Amino acid sequence: MKIVVADVDSVGSDMDYSIYDELGEVSYYGDKITDENAKERLEGAEILLINKSAITEKVLNDAPNLKLICEFATGFDNANIEACKRHGVKVANVVNYSTASVAQHTFALLFYLMENSRHYDEFVKSGGYANQPHFCCLDIPFEELDGKVYGIVGMGNIGRKVAQIATAFGAKVIFYSASGNSTCTEYERVSFDELLSRSDVISLHCPLSDKTRELFNKDAFAKMKKNAILINVARGAVVNEADLCEALENGEIKAAGLDVLNPEPMAKDSPLLKIQDSGKLFITPHMAWGSTESRTRCLEEVKKNIQAFMAGTPRNIVN
């Protein structure tokens, strides 16, 4: 089979992509498949591996031999699923490969904000600590997660892992199911308004859908505690970024940690760039999923998806 691997730059140049070479004739591209380059790159291709490439009707029209698209991801909103169905192209994702990595990054964002880590690091490195007479500095108070209410939107694999960690730190976990289909019974399920009003911390782990798009907007922020911290490691569009900026600037919520944005890469005129205080807004470049172990698991699972498809026993097909 002819296989095209795109988006290598997004997955990382430190990974071993040679694991796919034994599966067929493989071509590699660092950047995305686009409407402009699809016809040339996908000529004769039967299998396409992508991370963030947008699969449009035109891409599919220009790749008549395509049978399978494998996502280097769990999310597949970058692929036009209805168009894939019409063209007879199956789409396979990878599940549960990044749970540990995303959960870990969730708390990296949270604790950076909770403990004002940048402020204290800069205080020490500026020489301020060495030049003061007493042994500590506590000019910006911080609180414990123990005893706080930790709200979660999206109680899938990642949400459950985050809930376990938050519980270990002594937090009371509550959650909101945007789909309404959650089967989780280990933690208290609440309405969206109750989640907003009760939570000291809210972290987002839900897929992007019509129900979650801009779920966190001006109205939602107005209902949150003024000392609340928002963490988004789901999809950028779950949060209205202009409304978030306004909420942070007006003190409606305390702080936000974001690993996902809308669009990605970040827009050059993003309203988020107005907030330069890292104690109030901390942003990382969609890296939560990307520990070395996580990406290695992802590549291996994609290989298994291809092998299963070739064997006539497809796995992880989303359409």
Short mmCIF file of C-alpha atoms in Angstrom, two decimals:
data_model
loop_
_atom_site.label_atom_id
_atom_site.label_comp_id
_atom_site.label_asym_id
_atom_site.label_seq_id
_atom_site.Cartn_x
_atom_site.Cartn_y
_atom_site.Cartn_z
CA MET A 1 0.00 0.00 0.00
CA LYS A 2 1.03 3.58 -0.59
CA ILE A 3 1.06 5.44 2.71
CA VAL A 4 1.48 9.18 3.28
CA VAL A 5 2.56 10.47 6.68
CA ALA A 6 1.93 14.22 7.16
CA ASP A 7 2.17 16.63 10.09
CA VAL A 8 5.47 15.14 11.25
CA ASP A 9 6.52 18.56 12.59
CA SER A 10 3.46 18.59 14.85
CA VAL A 11 4.12 15.15 16.28
CA GLY A 12 7.83 15.75 16.76
CA SER A 13 11.09 15.19 14.93
CA ASP A 14 12.42 13.14 17.85
CA MET A 15 10.04 10.24 17.11
CA ASP A 16 10.95 7.08 15.17
CA TYR A 17 8.68 7.07 12.10
CA SER A 18 10.58 4.20 10.49
CA ILE A 19 8.14 1.83 12.25
CA TYR A 20 5.81 2.46 9.30
CA ASP A 21 8.31 1.62 6.57
CA GLU A 22 7.58 -2.10 6.72
CA LEU A 23 3.87 -1.50 6.00
CA GLY A 24 4.23 -0.26 2.44
CA GLU A 25 5.60 2.53 0.27
CA VAL A 26 5.76 5.47 2.68
CA SER A 27 6.20 9.20 2.00
CA TYR A 28 6.77 11.67 4.83
CA TYR A 29 5.93 15.37 5.03
CA GLY A 30 6.70 17.72 7.90
CA ASP A 31 3.79 20.03 7.21
CA LYS A 32 0.05 19.62 6.65
CA ILE A 33 -1.94 18.21 3.78
CA THR A 34 -3.90 21.12 2.29
CA ASP A 35 -6.35 21.76 -0.53
CA GLU A 36 -3.40 23.10 -2.53
CA ASN A 37 -0.94 20.21 -2.12
CA ALA A 38 -3.26 17.21 -1.73
CA LYS A 39 -3.47 16.24 -5.39
CA GLU A 40 0.30 15.99 -5.74
CA ARG A 41 1.07 14.42 -2.37
CA LEU A 42 -1.81 11.96 -2.23
CA GLU A 43 -1.61 10.61 -5.77
CA GLY A 44 -2.22 6.86 -5.47
CA ALA A 45 -2.22 7.02 -1.67
CA GLU A 46 -4.46 4.52 0.12
CA ILE A 47 -3.62 5.45 3.71
CA LEU A 48 -3.01 8.92 5.15
CA LEU A 49 -1.61 9.68 8.60
CA ILE A 50 -2.30 13.17 10.00
CA ASN A 51 -2.34 15.18 13.19
CA LYS A 52 -3.94 18.54 12.38
CA SER A 53 -4.39 18.54 8.61
CA ALA A 54 -7.90 19.59 7.59
CA ILE A 55 -9.56 16.88 5.51
CA THR A 56 -11.97 18.69 3.21
CA GLU A 57 -14.16 17.66 0.31
CA LYS A 58 -11.47 18.92 -2.07
CA VAL A 59 -8.74 16.88 -0.39
CA LEU A 60 -10.90 13.77 -0.74
CA ASN A 61 -11.73 14.56 -4.37
CA ASP A 62 -8.01 14.83 -5.09
CA ALA A 63 -7.27 11.47 -3.41
CA PRO A 64 -9.59 8.96 -5.13
CA ASN A 65 -7.58 5.95 -3.96
CA LEU A 66 -7.73 6.88 -0.28
CA LYS A 67 -9.23 4.20 1.98
CA LEU A 68 -8.09 5.08 5.50
CA ILE A 69 -7.16 8.21 7.43
CA CYS A 70 -5.32 7.64 10.71
CA GLU A 71 -5.27 10.45 13.24
CA PHE A 72 -2.22 10.96 15.45
CA ALA A 73 -4.81 12.06 18.02
CA THR A 74 -8.01 11.20 19.84
CA GLY A 75 -9.91 14.17 18.42
CA PHE A 76 -10.99 14.02 14.80
CA ASP A 77 -12.81 17.32 14.30
CA ASN A 78 -10.19 18.26 11.68
CA ALA A 79 -11.68 15.64 9.35
CA ASN A 80 -14.98 16.22 7.55
CA ILE A 81 -16.56 12.97 8.69
CA GLU A 82 -19.65 13.28 6.48
CA ALA A 83 -17.47 13.86 3.43
CA CYS A 84 -15.30 10.88 4.40
CA LYS A 85 -18.44 8.72 4.57
CA ARG A 86 -19.50 9.85 1.10
CA HIS A 87 -16.08 8.99 -0.29
CA GLY A 88 -15.94 5.63 1.48
CA VAL A 89 -12.92 6.66 3.55
CA LYS A 90 -12.62 5.31 7.08
CA VAL A 91 -11.17 7.47 9.86
CA ALA A 92 -9.34 5.90 12.82
CA ASN A 93 -8.24 7.70 15.97
CA VAL A 94 -6.10 6.74 18.94
CA VAL A 95 -7.65 6.53 22.38
CA ASN A 96 -6.21 6.79 25.87
CA TYR A 97 -2.61 7.25 24.76
CA SER A 98 -2.22 10.75 26.24
CA THR A 99 -4.22 10.41 29.47
CA ALA A 100 -1.24 10.51 31.82
CA SER A 101 0.45 13.33 29.91
CA VAL A 102 -2.62 15.60 29.75
CA ALA A 103 -3.54 14.98 33.37
CA GLN A 104 0.00 15.81 34.45
CA HIS A 105 0.01 19.04 32.42
CA THR A 106 -3.36 20.01 33.86
CA PHE A 107 -1.80 20.20 37.31
CA ALA A 108 1.39 21.80 35.99
CA LEU A 109 -0.78 24.69 34.75
CA LEU A 110 -2.84 24.78 37.93
CA PHE A 111 0.01 24.81 40.41
CA TYR A 112 1.99 27.37 38.41
CA LEU A 113 -0.98 29.69 38.84
CA MET A 114 -1.99 28.70 42.38
CA GLU A 115 1.48 29.24 43.80
CA ASN A 116 2.49 32.26 41.65
CA SER A 117 5.57 30.32 40.59
CA ARG A 118 6.90 32.81 38.06
CA HIS A 119 6.82 35.65 40.57
CA TYR A 120 8.82 33.74 43.16
CA ASP A 121 11.32 32.34 40.66
CA GLU A 122 11.99 35.83 39.29
CA PHE A 123 12.30 37.20 42.83
CA VAL A 124 15.05 34.70 43.63
CA LYS A 125 16.89 35.09 40.31
CA SER A 126 16.77 38.89 40.49
CA GLY A 127 18.86 38.73 43.66
CA GLY A 128 15.98 39.87 45.81
CA TYR A 129 16.03 36.78 48.01
CA ALA A 130 19.78 36.92 48.56
CA ASN A 131 19.50 40.56 49.62
CA GLN A 132 16.70 40.27 52.19
CA PRO A 133 17.30 39.68 55.90
CA HIS A 134 14.62 37.05 56.57
CA PHE A 135 14.48 33.44 55.39
CA CYS A 136 11.33 33.46 53.21
CA CYS A 137 9.14 35.60 50.98
CA LEU A 138 5.34 35.43 50.99
CA ASP A 139 4.34 38.73 49.43
CA ILE A 140 1.73 37.03 47.20
CA PRO A 141 -0.27 34.56 49.34
CA PHE A 142 -1.16 31.15 47.95
CA GLU A 143 -3.68 28.52 48.99
CA GLU A 144 -3.88 24.73 49.15
CA LEU A 145 -5.87 22.53 46.79
CA ASP A 146 -6.79 20.45 49.83
CA GLY A 147 -10.38 21.20 50.81
CA LYS A 148 -11.21 23.03 47.58
CA VAL A 149 -14.00 22.09 45.16
CA TYR A 150 -12.56 20.86 41.87
CA GLY A 151 -14.99 21.00 38.93
CA ILE A 152 -14.50 18.95 35.78
CA VAL A 153 -16.20 19.28 32.41
CA GLY A 154 -15.86 15.98 30.55
CA MET A 155 -15.52 12.83 32.65
CA GLY A 156 -13.84 10.60 30.08
CA ASN A 157 -10.48 8.87 30.56
CA ILE A 158 -8.60 12.13 31.10
CA GLY A 159 -11.31 13.65 33.29
CA ARG A 160 -11.32 10.58 35.52
CA LYS A 161 -7.53 10.63 35.85
CA VAL A 162 -7.64 14.31 36.79
CA ALA A 163 -10.40 13.55 39.30
CA GLN A 164 -8.23 10.86 40.93
CA ILE A 165 -5.29 13.24 41.24
CA ALA A 166 -7.42 16.08 42.58
CA THR A 167 -8.91 13.71 45.14
CA ALA A 168 -5.42 12.62 46.19
CA PHE A 169 -4.64 16.29 46.88
CA GLY A 170 -7.71 16.45 49.11
CA ALA A 171 -10.09 18.27 46.78
CA LYS A 172 -13.82 17.56 46.50
CA VAL A 173 -14.53 16.62 42.86
CA ILE A 174 -17.76 17.50 41.07
CA PHE A 175 -18.42 17.23 37.34
CA TYR A 176 -20.70 18.33 34.54
CA SER A 177 -21.50 16.08 31.59
CA ALA A 178 -21.97 18.27 28.51
CA SER A 179 -23.23 15.33 26.47
CA GLY A 180 -25.52 14.12 29.25
CA ASN A 181 -24.32 10.57 28.59
CA SER A 182 -21.75 10.10 31.35
CA THR A 183 -21.88 6.80 33.23
CA CYS A 184 -19.54 8.01 35.97
CA THR A 185 -20.89 7.38 39.47
CA GLU A 186 -17.71 7.81 41.53
CA TYR A 187 -18.04 11.58 41.69
CA GLU A 188 -20.92 14.01 42.20
CA ARG A 189 -22.59 15.01 38.94
CA VAL A 190 -24.05 18.54 38.89
CA SER A 191 -25.69 20.98 36.51
CA PHE A 192 -23.53 23.45 34.61
CA ASP A 193 -24.66 26.39 36.72
CA GLU A 194 -23.90 24.49 39.93
CA LEU A 195 -20.46 23.58 38.65
CA LEU A 196 -19.77 27.25 37.94
CA SER A 197 -21.00 28.53 41.30
CA ARG A 198 -19.37 25.88 43.52
CA SER A 199 -15.96 25.25 41.93
CA ASP A 200 -12.69 26.80 43.07
CA VAL A 201 -10.98 25.18 40.11
CA ILE A 202 -12.55 24.11 36.81
CA SER A 203 -10.66 22.06 34.25
CA LEU A 204 -11.96 21.22 30.80
CA HIS A 205 -11.54 17.74 29.29
CA CYS A 206 -14.49 17.58 26.90
CA PRO A 207 -14.56 17.17 23.12
CA LEU A 208 -15.56 20.12 20.96
CA SER A 209 -19.19 19.83 19.86
CA ASP A 210 -22.22 22.01 19.31
CA LYS A 211 -22.93 21.62 23.03
CA THR A 212 -19.47 22.68 24.18
CA ARG A 213 -18.51 25.36 21.64
CA GLU A 214 -18.01 28.60 23.63
CA LEU A 215 -19.54 26.91 26.66
CA PHE A 216 -17.37 29.21 28.74
CA ASN A 217 -18.48 32.68 27.76
CA LYS A 218 -19.39 35.98 29.38
CA ASP A 219 -22.45 34.49 31.10
CA ALA A 220 -20.48 31.53 32.46
CA PHE A 221 -17.65 33.66 33.83
CA ALA A 222 -20.14 35.90 35.61
CA LYS A 223 -21.42 32.84 37.53
CA MET A 224 -17.97 31.64 38.64
CA LYS A 225 -16.28 32.43 41.93
CA LYS A 226 -14.01 35.47 41.84
CA ASN A 227 -11.16 33.32 43.18
CA ALA A 228 -11.75 30.54 40.62
CA ILE A 229 -9.06 29.22 38.30
CA LEU A 230 -9.96 27.88 34.85
CA ILE A 231 -7.80 25.27 33.10
CA ASN A 232 -8.45 24.39 29.45
CA VAL A 233 -6.67 21.36 27.99
CA ALA A 234 -9.64 20.33 25.82
CA ARG A 235 -10.21 22.45 22.69
CA GLY A 236 -9.67 26.17 22.33
CA ALA A 237 -13.15 26.88 21.02
CA VAL A 238 -14.76 25.61 24.23
CA VAL A 239 -13.78 29.01 25.65
CA ASN A 240 -14.69 32.39 24.19
CA GLU A 241 -11.26 34.01 24.39
CA ALA A 242 -12.46 37.63 24.22
CA ASP A 243 -14.90 36.98 27.06
CA LEU A 244 -12.16 35.26 29.07
CA CYS A 245 -9.88 38.28 28.68
CA GLU A 246 -12.64 40.55 29.90
CA ALA A 247 -13.34 38.30 32.88
CA LEU A 248 -9.66 38.24 33.85
CA GLU A 249 -9.20 41.97 33.41
CA ASN A 250 -12.34 42.72 35.44
CA GLY A 251 -11.49 40.28 38.22
CA GLU A 252 -14.51 38.06 37.59
CA ILE A 253 -12.22 35.05 37.94
CA LYS A 254 -8.75 34.82 39.42
CA ALA A 255 -6.71 33.16 36.70
CA ALA A 256 -6.68 30.86 33.68
CA GLY A 257 -4.26 28.28 32.34
CA LEU A 258 -4.63 27.40 28.67
CA ASP A 259 -2.94 24.75 26.55
CA VAL A 260 -5.39 25.05 23.66
CA LEU A 261 -6.41 28.10 21.65
CA ASN A 262 -8.72 29.13 18.83
CA PRO A 263 -7.23 29.19 16.25
CA GLU A 264 -4.00 27.22 16.45
CA PRO A 265 -1.31 28.42 16.05
CA MET A 266 -2.36 31.44 18.10
CA ALA A 267 -3.72 34.41 16.15
CA LYS A 268 -1.24 37.29 15.96
CA ASP A 269 -3.96 39.67 17.13
CA SER A 270 -5.35 37.35 19.83
CA PRO A 271 -6.97 39.28 22.68
CA LEU A 272 -5.11 36.96 25.05
CA LEU A 273 -1.86 38.73 24.20
CA LYS A 274 -3.12 41.81 26.03
CA ILE A 275 -2.65 40.00 29.34
CA GLN A 276 1.06 39.77 30.06
CA ASP A 277 0.70 38.88 33.75
CA SER A 278 1.60 35.18 33.96
CA GLY A 279 0.09 35.01 37.43
CA LYS A 280 -3.26 35.76 35.83
CA LEU A 281 -2.95 34.01 32.47
CA PHE A 282 -0.53 31.19 31.68
CA ILE A 283 -0.49 29.71 28.18
CA THR A 284 1.39 26.74 26.73
CA PRO A 285 1.45 25.83 22.99
CA HIS A 286 -0.84 22.76 22.82
CA MET A 287 1.74 20.51 24.41
CA ALA A 288 -0.24 18.73 27.15
CA TRP A 289 -0.66 15.61 25.04
CA GLY A 290 2.97 15.45 23.99
CA SER A 291 5.17 13.75 26.56
CA THR A 292 7.77 11.49 24.96
CA GLU A 293 5.96 8.43 26.30
CA SER A 294 2.60 9.67 25.08
CA ARG A 295 3.77 10.35 21.54
CA THR A 296 5.56 6.99 21.38
CA ARG A 297 2.32 5.25 22.38
CA CYS A 298 0.44 7.28 19.79
CA LEU A 299 2.70 6.22 16.92
CA GLU A 300 2.54 2.58 17.99
CA GLU A 301 -1.27 2.66 18.20
CA VAL A 302 -1.52 4.22 14.75
CA LYS A 303 0.62 1.38 13.41
CA LYS A 304 -1.75 -1.13 15.02
CA ASN A 305 -4.69 0.69 13.39
CA ILE A 306 -3.07 0.32 9.98
CA GLN A 307 -2.19 -3.33 10.51
CA ALA A 308 -5.73 -4.13 11.68
CA PHE A 309 -7.21 -2.36 8.65
CA MET A 310 -4.93 -4.29 6.29
CA ALA A 311 -5.93 -7.54 8.00
CA GLY A 312 -9.62 -6.79 7.47
CA THR A 313 -10.29 -6.29 11.19
CA PRO A 314 -10.33 -2.48 11.51
CA ARG A 315 -10.07 -0.91 14.96
CA ASN A 316 -10.79 2.54 16.42
CA ILE A 317 -12.90 3.55 13.41
CA VAL A 318 -14.94 6.66 14.23
CA ASN A 319 -17.19 6.61 11.14
#
